[in-house]
Short mmCIF file of C-alpha atoms in Angstrom, two decimals:
data_model
loop_
_atom_site.label_atom_id
_atom_site.label_comp_id
_atom_site.label_asym_id
_atom_site.label_seq_id
_atom_site.Cartn_x
_atom_site.Cartn_y
_atom_site.Cartn_z
CA MET A 8 1.88 0.40 13.71
CA LYS A 9 2.00 3.64 11.76
CA TYR A 10 5.39 4.46 13.25
CA ILE A 11 6.78 1.03 12.41
CA ILE A 12 5.77 1.52 8.79
CA TRP A 13 7.37 4.97 8.76
CA PHE A 14 10.53 3.55 10.35
CA PHE A 15 10.93 0.86 7.68
CA PHE A 16 10.09 3.36 4.93
CA ILE A 17 12.78 5.78 6.13
CA ILE A 18 15.34 2.96 6.44
CA THR A 19 14.66 1.71 2.90
CA LEU A 20 14.73 5.24 1.51
CA ILE A 21 18.04 5.98 3.22
CA SER A 22 19.46 2.71 1.91
CA VAL A 23 18.54 3.54 -1.68
CA ILE A 24 19.79 7.14 -1.41
CA CYS A 25 23.09 6.05 0.14
CA GLY A 26 23.51 3.45 -2.59
CA PHE A 27 23.14 6.10 -5.28
CA ALA A 28 25.02 8.90 -3.52
CA PHE A 29 28.14 7.15 -2.27
CA ASP A 30 30.60 5.25 -4.41
CA LEU A 31 31.07 2.21 -2.20
CA ALA A 32 31.93 -1.38 -3.04
CA TYR A 33 28.47 -2.46 -1.87
CA SER A 34 26.38 0.39 -3.34
CA LYS A 35 24.35 -1.93 -5.55
CA LYS A 36 23.57 -4.13 -2.55
CA LEU A 37 22.29 -1.11 -0.63
CA ILE A 38 19.99 -0.20 -3.50
CA GLY A 39 18.81 -3.79 -3.85
CA TYR A 40 18.14 -4.26 -0.14
CA GLY A 41 16.29 -0.95 -0.06
CA VAL A 42 14.04 -1.95 -2.94
CA LEU A 43 13.44 -5.43 -1.48
CA GLY A 44 12.65 -3.95 1.92
CA PHE A 45 10.21 -1.53 0.37
CA PHE A 46 8.32 -4.12 -1.65
CA PHE A 47 8.43 -7.01 0.83
CA ILE A 48 8.12 -5.16 4.15
CA VAL A 49 6.73 -1.62 3.74
CA ILE A 50 4.04 -2.24 1.09
CA PRO A 51 2.53 -5.35 2.79
CA LEU A 52 2.53 -3.67 6.22
CA PHE A 53 0.92 -0.56 4.77
CA SER A 54 -1.72 -2.58 2.91
CA TRP A 55 -2.57 -4.62 5.99
CA TYR A 56 -2.73 -1.50 8.17
CA ARG A 57 -5.11 0.28 5.78
CA TRP A 58 -7.40 -2.71 5.11
CA LYS A 59 -7.54 -4.42 8.53
CA ASP A 60 -10.98 -3.06 9.55
CA LYS A 61 -12.64 -3.03 6.13
CA ASN A 62 -14.79 -5.59 4.39
CA PRO A 63 -13.49 -6.35 0.87
CA LYS A 64 -16.98 -7.32 -0.29
CA ASP A 65 -18.03 -3.67 0.04
CA TYR A 66 -15.57 -2.76 -2.73
CA MET A 67 -16.37 -5.56 -5.21
CA LEU A 68 -18.50 -4.81 -8.22
CA ASN A 69 -21.30 -7.34 -8.01
CA LYS A 70 -24.98 -7.07 -8.90
CA GLU A 71 -26.09 -5.80 -5.48
CA ASN A 72 -23.44 -3.09 -5.26
CA LEU A 73 -24.07 -1.96 -8.83
CA ASP A 74 -27.78 -1.68 -8.07
CA LYS A 75 -27.02 0.36 -4.92
CA MET A 76 -24.77 2.71 -6.89
CA ARG A 77 -27.35 3.16 -9.64
CA LYS A 78 -30.09 3.79 -7.09
CA ARG A 79 -27.94 6.37 -5.32
CA GLU A 80 -27.06 8.14 -8.58
CA GLY A 81 -30.60 8.03 -9.91
CA ASP A 82 -29.80 5.92 -12.96
CA LYS A 83 -32.85 4.43 -14.72
CA ARG A 84 -31.05 1.51 -16.43
CA ARG A 85 -32.12 -1.13 -13.90
#
């Protein structure tokens, strides 16, 4: 999966660079497709890949997690 993300990232990066570097009739389309590919393909794949084995409740600031953090840091405000 990591290589698929890298592949799409390289393709979108090349598309944007070619759109800026070469004076073609479709340069703006290359830039646009590169940006769309980055935001609609690369970012969601990367986010899913990084978060697939994690529990989002561990990262939410609720009463229990705040109490655990304060206990760990030795805060006396409980």
